[in-house]
Short mmCIF file of C-alpha atoms in Angstrom, two decimals:
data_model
loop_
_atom_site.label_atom_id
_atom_site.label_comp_id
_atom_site.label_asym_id
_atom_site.label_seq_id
_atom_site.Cartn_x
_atom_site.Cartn_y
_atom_site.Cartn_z
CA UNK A 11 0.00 0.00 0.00
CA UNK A 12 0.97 3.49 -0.39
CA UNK A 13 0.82 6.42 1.73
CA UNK A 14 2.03 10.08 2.10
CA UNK A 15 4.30 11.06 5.66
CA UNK A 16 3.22 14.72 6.50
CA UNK A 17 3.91 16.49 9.73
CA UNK A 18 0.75 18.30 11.30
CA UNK A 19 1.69 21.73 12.33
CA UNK A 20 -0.95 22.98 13.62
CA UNK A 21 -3.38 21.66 16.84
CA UNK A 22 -5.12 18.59 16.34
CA UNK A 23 -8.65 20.09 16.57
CA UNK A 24 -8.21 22.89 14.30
CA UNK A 25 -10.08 22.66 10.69
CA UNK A 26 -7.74 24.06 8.34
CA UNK A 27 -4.53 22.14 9.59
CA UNK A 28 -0.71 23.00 8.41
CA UNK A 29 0.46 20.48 6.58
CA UNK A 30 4.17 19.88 5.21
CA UNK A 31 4.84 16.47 3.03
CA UNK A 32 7.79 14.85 4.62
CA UNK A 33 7.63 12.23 1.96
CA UNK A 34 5.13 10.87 -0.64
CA UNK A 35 4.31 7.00 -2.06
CA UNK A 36 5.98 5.08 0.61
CA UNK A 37 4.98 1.59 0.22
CA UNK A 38 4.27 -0.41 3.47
CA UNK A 39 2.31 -3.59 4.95
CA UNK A 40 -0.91 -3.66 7.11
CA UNK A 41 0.35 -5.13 10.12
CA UNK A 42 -2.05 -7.92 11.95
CA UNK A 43 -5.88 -7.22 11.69
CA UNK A 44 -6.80 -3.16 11.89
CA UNK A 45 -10.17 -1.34 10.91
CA UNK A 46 -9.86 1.52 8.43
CA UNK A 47 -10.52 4.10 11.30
CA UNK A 48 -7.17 2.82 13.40
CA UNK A 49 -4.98 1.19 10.90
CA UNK A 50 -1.63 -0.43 11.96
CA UNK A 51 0.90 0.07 9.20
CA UNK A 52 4.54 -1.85 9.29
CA UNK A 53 7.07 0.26 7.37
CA UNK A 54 11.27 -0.16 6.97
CA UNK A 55 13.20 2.17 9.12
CA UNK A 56 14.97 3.03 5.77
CA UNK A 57 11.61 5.17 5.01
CA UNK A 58 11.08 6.65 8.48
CA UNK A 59 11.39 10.29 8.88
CA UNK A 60 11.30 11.03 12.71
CA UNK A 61 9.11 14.07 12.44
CA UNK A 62 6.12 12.30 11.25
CA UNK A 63 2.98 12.40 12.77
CA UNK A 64 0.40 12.55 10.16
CA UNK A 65 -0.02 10.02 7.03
CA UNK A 66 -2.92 10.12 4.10
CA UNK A 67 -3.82 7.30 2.61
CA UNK A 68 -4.81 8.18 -0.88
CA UNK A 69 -6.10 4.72 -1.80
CA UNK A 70 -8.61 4.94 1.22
CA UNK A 71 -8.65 8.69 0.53
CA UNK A 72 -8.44 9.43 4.22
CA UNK A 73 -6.25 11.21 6.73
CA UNK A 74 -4.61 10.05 10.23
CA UNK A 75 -2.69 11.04 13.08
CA UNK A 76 0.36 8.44 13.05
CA UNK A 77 2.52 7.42 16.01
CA UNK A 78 5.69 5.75 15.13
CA UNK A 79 7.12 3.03 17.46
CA UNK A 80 10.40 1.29 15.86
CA UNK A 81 9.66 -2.35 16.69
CA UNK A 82 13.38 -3.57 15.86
CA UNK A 83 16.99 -2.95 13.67
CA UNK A 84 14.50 -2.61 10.68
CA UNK A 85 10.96 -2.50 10.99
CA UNK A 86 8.94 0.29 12.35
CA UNK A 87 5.08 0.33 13.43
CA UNK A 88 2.84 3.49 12.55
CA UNK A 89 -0.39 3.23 14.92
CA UNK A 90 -2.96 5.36 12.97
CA UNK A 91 -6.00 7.12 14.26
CA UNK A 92 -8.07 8.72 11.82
CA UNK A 93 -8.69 12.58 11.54
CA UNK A 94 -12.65 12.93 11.40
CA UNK A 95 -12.04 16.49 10.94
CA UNK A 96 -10.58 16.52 7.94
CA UNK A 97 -11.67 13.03 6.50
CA UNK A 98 -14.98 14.43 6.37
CA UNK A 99 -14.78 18.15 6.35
CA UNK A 100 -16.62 18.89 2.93
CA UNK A 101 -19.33 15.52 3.29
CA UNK A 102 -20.03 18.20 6.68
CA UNK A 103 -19.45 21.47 5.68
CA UNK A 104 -21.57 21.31 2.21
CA UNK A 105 -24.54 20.04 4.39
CA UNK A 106 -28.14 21.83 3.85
CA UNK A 107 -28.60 22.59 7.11
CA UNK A 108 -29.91 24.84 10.05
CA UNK A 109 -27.68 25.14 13.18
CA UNK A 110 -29.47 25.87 16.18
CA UNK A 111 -26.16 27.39 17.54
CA UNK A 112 -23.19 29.10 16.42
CA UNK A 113 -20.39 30.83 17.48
CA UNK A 114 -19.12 33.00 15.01
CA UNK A 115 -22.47 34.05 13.16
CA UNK A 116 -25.69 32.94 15.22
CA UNK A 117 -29.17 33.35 13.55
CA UNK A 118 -31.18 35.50 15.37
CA UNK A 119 -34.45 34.45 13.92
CA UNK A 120 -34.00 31.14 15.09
CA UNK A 121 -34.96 31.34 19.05
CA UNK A 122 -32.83 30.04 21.08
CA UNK A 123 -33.35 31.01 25.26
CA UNK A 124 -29.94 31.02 26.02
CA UNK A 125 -29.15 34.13 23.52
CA UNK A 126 -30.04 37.15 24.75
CA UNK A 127 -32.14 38.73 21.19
CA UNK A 128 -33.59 42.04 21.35
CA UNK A 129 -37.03 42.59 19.28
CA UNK A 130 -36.55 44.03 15.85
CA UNK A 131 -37.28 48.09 15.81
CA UNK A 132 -40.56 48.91 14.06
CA UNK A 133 -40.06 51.53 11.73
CA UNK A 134 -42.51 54.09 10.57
CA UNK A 135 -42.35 56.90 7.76
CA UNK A 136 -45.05 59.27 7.79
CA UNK A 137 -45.02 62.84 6.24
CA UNK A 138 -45.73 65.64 8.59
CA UNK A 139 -47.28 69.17 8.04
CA UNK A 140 -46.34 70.62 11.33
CA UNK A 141 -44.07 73.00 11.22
CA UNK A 142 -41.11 72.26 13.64
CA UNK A 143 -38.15 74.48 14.46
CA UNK A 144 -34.97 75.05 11.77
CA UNK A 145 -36.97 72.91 9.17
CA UNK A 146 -37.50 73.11 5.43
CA UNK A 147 -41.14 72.70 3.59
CA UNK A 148 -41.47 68.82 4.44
CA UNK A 149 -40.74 67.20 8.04
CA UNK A 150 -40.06 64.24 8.63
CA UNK A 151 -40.15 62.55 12.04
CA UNK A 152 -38.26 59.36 13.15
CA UNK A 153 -39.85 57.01 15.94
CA UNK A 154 -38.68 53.41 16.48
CA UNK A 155 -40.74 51.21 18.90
CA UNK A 156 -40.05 47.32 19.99
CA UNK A 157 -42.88 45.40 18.89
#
């Protein structure tokens, strides 16, 4: 199988992640029975780069956070968890949805008790005759009341 050795730069939670490739289409063996959310890879030390801590699989077309244990003189085991996050960022983030809550831009028309949501202003144009002080041949007069 091949993979891709990146290094994560950035935290592990974090959406858009910095990624650098360390190396691209090393091959390497399954090791032992593994599921394809925490796959166990077995890989020479020849093709080990010590900063690695992220693989993709582009076969399975799926990211994971790698932890590299050399097992002996030659052989090296990559423990793989995969990245959620990023494995399914767009299946997520292209969703027709409605969020009941967000951080960075909440809906105010959805109601939600825990936000505090002021009533929208009423707003009322009406032309006035009255003469008012410093004004031309039209007034105009302003009021805004919470419904």
């Amino acid at each position: 199988m091949i993979i891709n050795l990146l290094k994560n730069k950035s935290d592990p939670k974090a959406v858009y992640k910095k990624i650098e490739t360390l190396r691209s289409g090393v091959d390497l063996q399954i090791f032992g029975d593994c599921s394809i959310d925490n796959p166990v890879f077995s890989i020479s030390t020849s093709n080990i780069i010590p900063d690695c801590n992220y693989l993709e699989v582009p076969a399975w077309g799926r990211r994971y956070f790698a932890t590299v244990t050399i097992k002996n003189g030659n052989r090296a085991i990559i423990s793989c968890h995969s990245d959620s996050l990023s494995n399914f960022f767009n299946a997520c983030g292209n969703s027709p949805i409605i969020a009941r809550r967000s951080s960075s831009r909440p809906d105010y028309r959805i109601e939600d008790n825990r936000v505090l949501k002021l009533k929208e202003p009423a707003i009322l144009v009406k032309r006035v005759n009255a003469s008012l002080p410093l004004s031309s041949n039209y007034n105009y007069v302003l009021t805004l009341t919470g419904k």
